[in-house]
Amino acid sequence: RLFHQYHKTFAALNFSDYEAISRCEQEVPEYFNFASDVLDKWSQIEKRRMGPSNPALWWINEKGDETKWSFEELAFLSQKVANVLSGPCGLQRGDRVLVILPRIPEWWLLNVACMRTGVVIIPGTTQLTAQDICYRLLASKAKCIITTDVLALAVDSVASKCQFLKTKLIVSESSRAEWLNFSDLL
């Protein structure tokens, strides 16, 4: 089936690998990590120029501003974000982080970085209220929350009730007391 007029730019689907796995003819890794097993491989292919140089992420906001990252750039940036999570944020494999962001490029970086580090990401909609955020923080025992200026006030109003919450990371141009700034750390 053709979904796009420029269908020739996409690789043909090959289901033989899936069939080989179901027949146990192909080795399935014991530990699979999308960031290292897929994204980093595409990054290596891109570096060797063995594959097309299509963007890994191409984001455009309502004003027309765009962010376009290659696989190599996405891999590199997600490694930097993984370092932020495991360094200043103090997160380790199995820790939980509540991420309440609109679908901006940082949202994608945080998803891949969590996969890299083994941190459990709990995505939340930007429509959450302070009570909703408090419930999710308590139920999940999240050690970190990542959000924007819009919800930072709501988080601050309930943070004292959430004994497991250790780190607050804000994705913003400006600073906020008791919050780490994502851009500064990156």
PDB file of C-alpha atoms in Angstrom:
ATOM      1  CA  ARG A   1       0.000   0.000   0.000  1.00  0.00           C
ATOM      2  CA  LEU A   2       1.162   3.492  -0.733  1.00  0.00           C
ATOM      3  CA  PHE A   3       0.631   6.098   1.952  1.00  0.00           C
ATOM      4  CA  HIS A   4       2.665   8.900   0.447  1.00  0.00           C
ATOM      5  CA  GLN A   5       3.215  10.215  -3.060  1.00  0.00           C
ATOM      6  CA  TYR A   6       6.972   9.905  -2.575  1.00  0.00           C
ATOM      7  CA  HIS A   7       6.782   6.251  -1.586  1.00  0.00           C
ATOM      8  CA  LYS A   8      10.101   5.428  -3.260  1.00  0.00           C
ATOM      9  CA  THR A   9      11.991   7.255  -0.488  1.00  0.00           C
ATOM     10  CA  PHE A  10      10.882   4.657   2.038  1.00  0.00           C
ATOM     11  CA  ALA A  11      12.348   1.171   2.418  1.00  0.00           C
ATOM     12  CA  ALA A  12      10.176  -1.771   1.424  1.00  0.00           C
ATOM     13  CA  LEU A  13       8.608  -3.744   4.245  1.00  0.00           C
ATOM     14  CA  ASN A  14      10.333  -7.034   4.931  1.00  0.00           C
ATOM     15  CA  PHE A  15       8.517  -9.458   7.196  1.00  0.00           C
ATOM     16  CA  SER A  16      11.029 -12.290   6.911  1.00  0.00           C
ATOM     17  CA  ASP A  17      12.765 -11.135  10.102  1.00  0.00           C
ATOM     18  CA  TYR A  18       9.476 -11.273  12.020  1.00  0.00           C
ATOM     19  CA  GLU A  19       8.756 -14.746  10.684  1.00  0.00           C
ATOM     20  CA  ALA A  20      12.268 -15.919  11.579  1.00  0.00           C
ATOM     21  CA  ILE A  21      11.829 -14.660  15.130  1.00  0.00           C
ATOM     22  CA  SER A  22       8.464 -16.401  15.517  1.00  0.00           C
ATOM     23  CA  ARG A  23      10.047 -19.678  14.345  1.00  0.00           C
ATOM     24  CA  CYS A  24      12.951 -19.080  16.784  1.00  0.00           C
ATOM     25  CA  GLU A  25      15.409 -18.985  13.893  1.00  0.00           C
ATOM     26  CA  GLN A  26      16.726 -15.530  14.689  1.00  0.00           C
ATOM     27  CA  GLU A  27      18.314 -14.602  17.963  1.00  0.00           C
ATOM     28  CA  VAL A  28      16.313 -12.151  20.047  1.00  0.00           C
ATOM     29  CA  PRO A  29      18.463 -10.096  22.416  1.00  0.00           C
ATOM     30  CA  GLU A  30      17.979 -10.841  26.095  1.00  0.00           C
ATOM     31  CA  TYR A  31      17.983  -7.132  26.867  1.00  0.00           C
ATOM     32  CA  PHE A  32      16.590  -4.848  24.184  1.00  0.00           C
ATOM     33  CA  ASN A  33      17.030  -1.097  24.395  1.00  0.00           C
ATOM     34  CA  PHE A  34      15.485   0.937  21.586  1.00  0.00           C
ATOM     35  CA  ALA A  35      17.917   3.818  22.058  1.00  0.00           C
ATOM     36  CA  SER A  36      21.073   1.750  21.733  1.00  0.00           C
ATOM     37  CA  ASP A  37      19.817  -1.139  19.584  1.00  0.00           C
ATOM     38  CA  VAL A  38      17.907   0.936  17.011  1.00  0.00           C
ATOM     39  CA  LEU A  39      18.643   4.658  17.239  1.00  0.00           C
ATOM     40  CA  ASP A  40      22.403   4.259  17.683  1.00  0.00           C
ATOM     41  CA  LYS A  41      22.542   1.733  14.820  1.00  0.00           C
ATOM     42  CA  TRP A  42      20.763   4.201  12.523  1.00  0.00           C
ATOM     43  CA  SER A  43      23.206   6.854  13.700  1.00  0.00           C
ATOM     44  CA  GLN A  44      26.149   4.617  12.744  1.00  0.00           C
ATOM     45  CA  ILE A  45      24.610   3.885   9.342  1.00  0.00           C
ATOM     46  CA  GLU A  46      24.101   7.590   8.815  1.00  0.00           C
ATOM     47  CA  LYS A  47      27.740   8.305   9.782  1.00  0.00           C
ATOM     48  CA  ARG A  48      28.960   5.746   7.251  1.00  0.00           C
ATOM     49  CA  ARG A  49      26.527   7.205   4.679  1.00  0.00           C
ATOM     50  CA  MET A  50      25.143   3.752   3.984  1.00  0.00           C
ATOM     51  CA  GLY A  51      21.564   4.875   4.270  1.00  0.00           C
ATOM     52  CA  PRO A  52      19.390   7.799   3.398  1.00  0.00           C
ATOM     53  CA  SER A  53      19.904  10.983   5.361  1.00  0.00           C
ATOM     54  CA  ASN A  54      16.246  11.482   6.199  1.00  0.00           C
ATOM     55  CA  PRO A  55      15.602  13.384   9.409  1.00  0.00           C
ATOM     56  CA  ALA A  56      15.034  11.326  12.539  1.00  0.00           C
ATOM     57  CA  LEU A  57      12.913  14.122  13.989  1.00  0.00           C
ATOM     58  CA  TRP A  58      11.376  17.046  12.174  1.00  0.00           C
ATOM     59  CA  TRP A  59       9.251  19.279  14.386  1.00  0.00           C
ATOM     60  CA  ILE A  60       7.440  22.461  13.337  1.00  0.00           C
ATOM     61  CA  ASN A  61       5.518  24.696  15.724  1.00  0.00           C
ATOM     62  CA  GLU A  62       2.471  26.821  14.983  1.00  0.00           C
ATOM     63  CA  LYS A  63       4.691  29.826  14.120  1.00  0.00           C
ATOM     64  CA  GLY A  64       6.591  27.838  11.511  1.00  0.00           C
ATOM     65  CA  ASP A  65       9.807  27.500  13.551  1.00  0.00           C
ATOM     66  CA  GLU A  66      11.327  24.098  12.991  1.00  0.00           C
ATOM     67  CA  THR A  67      13.760  21.713  14.593  1.00  0.00           C
ATOM     68  CA  LYS A  68      15.274  19.048  12.376  1.00  0.00           C
ATOM     69  CA  TRP A  69      17.628  16.413  13.800  1.00  0.00           C
ATOM     70  CA  SER A  70      19.464  13.652  12.020  1.00  0.00           C
ATOM     71  CA  PHE A  71      19.760  10.247  13.669  1.00  0.00           C
ATOM     72  CA  GLU A  72      23.287  11.163  14.706  1.00  0.00           C
ATOM     73  CA  GLU A  73      22.105  14.399  16.340  1.00  0.00           C
ATOM     74  CA  LEU A  74      19.162  12.699  18.049  1.00  0.00           C
ATOM     75  CA  ALA A  75      21.451   9.968  19.412  1.00  0.00           C
ATOM     76  CA  PHE A  76      23.989  12.528  20.662  1.00  0.00           C
ATOM     77  CA  LEU A  77      21.395  14.826  22.255  1.00  0.00           C
ATOM     78  CA  SER A  78      19.549  11.938  23.902  1.00  0.00           C
ATOM     79  CA  GLN A  79      22.857  10.789  25.427  1.00  0.00           C
ATOM     80  CA  LYS A  80      23.362  14.290  26.834  1.00  0.00           C
ATOM     81  CA  VAL A  81      19.844  14.240  28.295  1.00  0.00           C
ATOM     82  CA  ALA A  82      20.519  10.778  29.754  1.00  0.00           C
ATOM     83  CA  ASN A  83      23.544  12.305  31.486  1.00  0.00           C
ATOM     84  CA  VAL A  84      21.328  15.071  32.900  1.00  0.00           C
ATOM     85  CA  LEU A  85      18.863  12.492  34.232  1.00  0.00           C
ATOM     86  CA  SER A  86      21.527  10.315  35.838  1.00  0.00           C
ATOM     87  CA  GLY A  87      23.737  13.230  36.952  1.00  0.00           C
ATOM     88  CA  PRO A  88      22.068  16.365  38.334  1.00  0.00           C
ATOM     89  CA  CYS A  89      18.638  14.702  38.588  1.00  0.00           C
ATOM     90  CA  GLY A  90      20.106  11.705  40.422  1.00  0.00           C
ATOM     91  CA  LEU A  91      17.927   9.120  38.660  1.00  0.00           C
ATOM     92  CA  GLN A  92      18.890   5.470  38.342  1.00  0.00           C
ATOM     93  CA  ARG A  93      17.531   2.496  36.442  1.00  0.00           C
ATOM     94  CA  GLY A  94      13.996   1.742  37.666  1.00  0.00           C
ATOM     95  CA  ASP A  95      13.364   5.218  39.095  1.00  0.00           C
ATOM     96  CA  ARG A  96      10.222   6.942  37.879  1.00  0.00           C
ATOM     97  CA  VAL A  97       9.920  10.377  36.304  1.00  0.00           C
ATOM     98  CA  LEU A  98       6.660  12.196  35.600  1.00  0.00           C
ATOM     99  CA  VAL A  99       6.973  14.153  32.335  1.00  0.00           C
ATOM    100  CA  ILE A 100       4.262  16.722  31.669  1.00  0.00           C
ATOM    101  CA  LEU A 101       5.231  18.520  28.494  1.00  0.00           C
ATOM    102  CA  PRO A 102       3.533  19.500  25.280  1.00  0.00           C
ATOM    103  CA  ARG A 103       4.879  17.591  22.284  1.00  0.00           C
ATOM    104  CA  ILE A 104       7.999  19.708  21.869  1.00  0.00           C
ATOM    105  CA  PRO A 105      11.413  18.325  20.813  1.00  0.00           C
ATOM    106  CA  GLU A 106      12.497  18.021  24.455  1.00  0.00           C
ATOM    107  CA  TRP A 107       9.627  15.572  25.022  1.00  0.00           C
ATOM    108  CA  TRP A 108      11.129  13.224  22.447  1.00  0.00           C
ATOM    109  CA  LEU A 109      14.654  13.641  23.841  1.00  0.00           C
ATOM    110  CA  LEU A 110      13.423  12.776  27.330  1.00  0.00           C
ATOM    111  CA  ASN A 111      11.630   9.665  26.061  1.00  0.00           C
ATOM    112  CA  VAL A 112      14.752   8.339  24.356  1.00  0.00           C
ATOM    113  CA  ALA A 113      16.960   9.338  27.313  1.00  0.00           C
ATOM    114  CA  CYS A 114      14.688   7.419  29.697  1.00  0.00           C
ATOM    115  CA  MET A 115      14.978   4.366  27.436  1.00  0.00           C
ATOM    116  CA  ARG A 116      18.774   4.722  27.482  1.00  0.00           C
ATOM    117  CA  THR A 117      19.009   4.932  31.261  1.00  0.00           C
ATOM    118  CA  GLY A 118      16.257   2.508  32.209  1.00  0.00           C
ATOM    119  CA  VAL A 119      14.324   5.268  33.950  1.00  0.00           C
ATOM    120  CA  VAL A 120      10.569   4.695  33.821  1.00  0.00           C
ATOM    121  CA  ILE A 121       8.823   7.577  32.093  1.00  0.00           C
ATOM    122  CA  ILE A 122       5.287   8.471  33.108  1.00  0.00           C
ATOM    123  CA  PRO A 123       3.892  10.806  30.465  1.00  0.00           C
ATOM    124  CA  GLY A 124       1.185  13.237  31.478  1.00  0.00           C
ATOM    125  CA  THR A 125      -1.027  15.607  29.571  1.00  0.00           C
ATOM    126  CA  THR A 126      -0.582  19.345  30.035  1.00  0.00           C
ATOM    127  CA  GLN A 127      -4.241  19.520  31.101  1.00  0.00           C
ATOM    128  CA  LEU A 128      -3.517  17.982  34.513  1.00  0.00           C
ATOM    129  CA  THR A 129      -4.541  19.959  37.577  1.00  0.00           C
ATOM    130  CA  ALA A 130      -2.504  20.260  40.766  1.00  0.00           C
ATOM    131  CA  GLN A 131      -4.646  17.521  42.333  1.00  0.00           C
ATOM    132  CA  ASP A 132      -4.071  15.248  39.309  1.00  0.00           C
ATOM    133  CA  ILE A 133      -0.322  15.833  39.496  1.00  0.00           C
ATOM    134  CA  CYS A 134      -0.257  15.118  43.221  1.00  0.00           C
ATOM    135  CA  TYR A 135      -2.174  11.860  42.739  1.00  0.00           C
ATOM    136  CA  ARG A 136       0.198  10.707  39.977  1.00  0.00           C
ATOM    137  CA  LEU A 137       3.293  11.618  41.986  1.00  0.00           C
ATOM    138  CA  LEU A 138       2.040   9.745  45.062  1.00  0.00           C
ATOM    139  CA  ALA A 139       0.770   6.694  43.171  1.00  0.00           C
ATOM    140  CA  SER A 140       3.919   6.327  41.073  1.00  0.00           C
ATOM    141  CA  LYS A 141       6.434   7.320  43.762  1.00  0.00           C
ATOM    142  CA  ALA A 142       8.164   9.405  41.092  1.00  0.00           C
ATOM    143  CA  LYS A 143      11.490  10.877  42.156  1.00  0.00           C
ATOM    144  CA  CYS A 144      11.480  13.572  39.479  1.00  0.00           C
ATOM    145  CA  ILE A 145       9.001  15.727  37.611  1.00  0.00           C
ATOM    146  CA  ILE A 146       9.695  17.525  34.349  1.00  0.00           C
ATOM    147  CA  THR A 147       7.376  20.245  33.081  1.00  0.00           C
ATOM    148  CA  THR A 148       7.162  23.809  31.771  1.00  0.00           C
ATOM    149  CA  ASP A 149       6.443  27.190  33.363  1.00  0.00           C
ATOM    150  CA  VAL A 150       2.729  26.661  32.819  1.00  0.00           C
ATOM    151  CA  LEU A 151       2.464  23.800  35.337  1.00  0.00           C
ATOM    152  CA  ALA A 152       5.398  24.627  37.637  1.00  0.00           C
ATOM    153  CA  LEU A 153       3.160  26.596  40.004  1.00  0.00           C
ATOM    154  CA  ALA A 154       0.735  23.657  40.261  1.00  0.00           C
ATOM    155  CA  VAL A 155       3.636  21.305  41.013  1.00  0.00           C
ATOM    156  CA  ASP A 156       5.005  23.660  43.672  1.00  0.00           C
ATOM    157  CA  SER A 157       1.602  23.786  45.364  1.00  0.00           C
ATOM    158  CA  VAL A 158       1.591  19.990  45.933  1.00  0.00           C
ATOM    159  CA  ALA A 159       5.306  19.090  46.096  1.00  0.00           C
ATOM    160  CA  SER A 160       5.414  19.147  49.907  1.00  0.00           C
ATOM    161  CA  LYS A 161       2.825  16.302  50.011  1.00  0.00           C
ATOM    162  CA  CYS A 162       4.934  14.095  47.738  1.00  0.00           C
ATOM    163  CA  GLN A 163       7.684  12.599  49.913  1.00  0.00           C
ATOM    164  CA  PHE A 164       9.350  10.672  47.059  1.00  0.00           C
ATOM    165  CA  LEU A 165       9.761  13.722  44.804  1.00  0.00           C
ATOM    166  CA  LYS A 166      13.408  14.805  44.957  1.00  0.00           C
ATOM    167  CA  THR A 167      14.001  16.724  41.735  1.00  0.00           C
ATOM    168  CA  LYS A 168      12.022  19.245  39.715  1.00  0.00           C
ATOM    169  CA  LEU A 169      13.264  19.967  36.205  1.00  0.00           C
ATOM    170  CA  ILE A 170      11.798  22.806  34.167  1.00  0.00           C
ATOM    171  CA  VAL A 171      11.901  23.114  30.386  1.00  0.00           C
ATOM    172  CA  SER A 172      11.902  26.877  30.056  1.00  0.00           C
ATOM    173  CA  GLU A 173      13.889  29.883  28.928  1.00  0.00           C
ATOM    174  CA  SER A 174      13.668  31.314  32.451  1.00  0.00           C
ATOM    175  CA  SER A 175      14.766  30.038  35.874  1.00  0.00           C
ATOM    176  CA  ARG A 176      12.608  29.149  38.825  1.00  0.00           C
ATOM    177  CA  ALA A 177      13.573  28.778  42.492  1.00  0.00           C
ATOM    178  CA  GLU A 178      14.047  25.139  43.603  1.00  0.00           C
ATOM    179  CA  TRP A 179      13.919  23.925  39.986  1.00  0.00           C
ATOM    180  CA  LEU A 180      16.750  22.713  37.775  1.00  0.00           C
ATOM    181  CA  ASN A 181      16.698  24.252  34.301  1.00  0.00           C
ATOM    182  CA  PHE A 182      16.785  21.739  31.456  1.00  0.00           C
ATOM    183  CA  SER A 183      18.428  24.068  28.929  1.00  0.00           C
ATOM    184  CA  ASP A 184      21.149  25.137  31.358  1.00  0.00           C
ATOM    185  CA  LEU A 185      21.998  21.527  32.235  1.00  0.00           C
ATOM    186  CA  LEU A 186      21.959  20.396  28.636  1.00  0.00           C
TER     187      LEU A 186
END
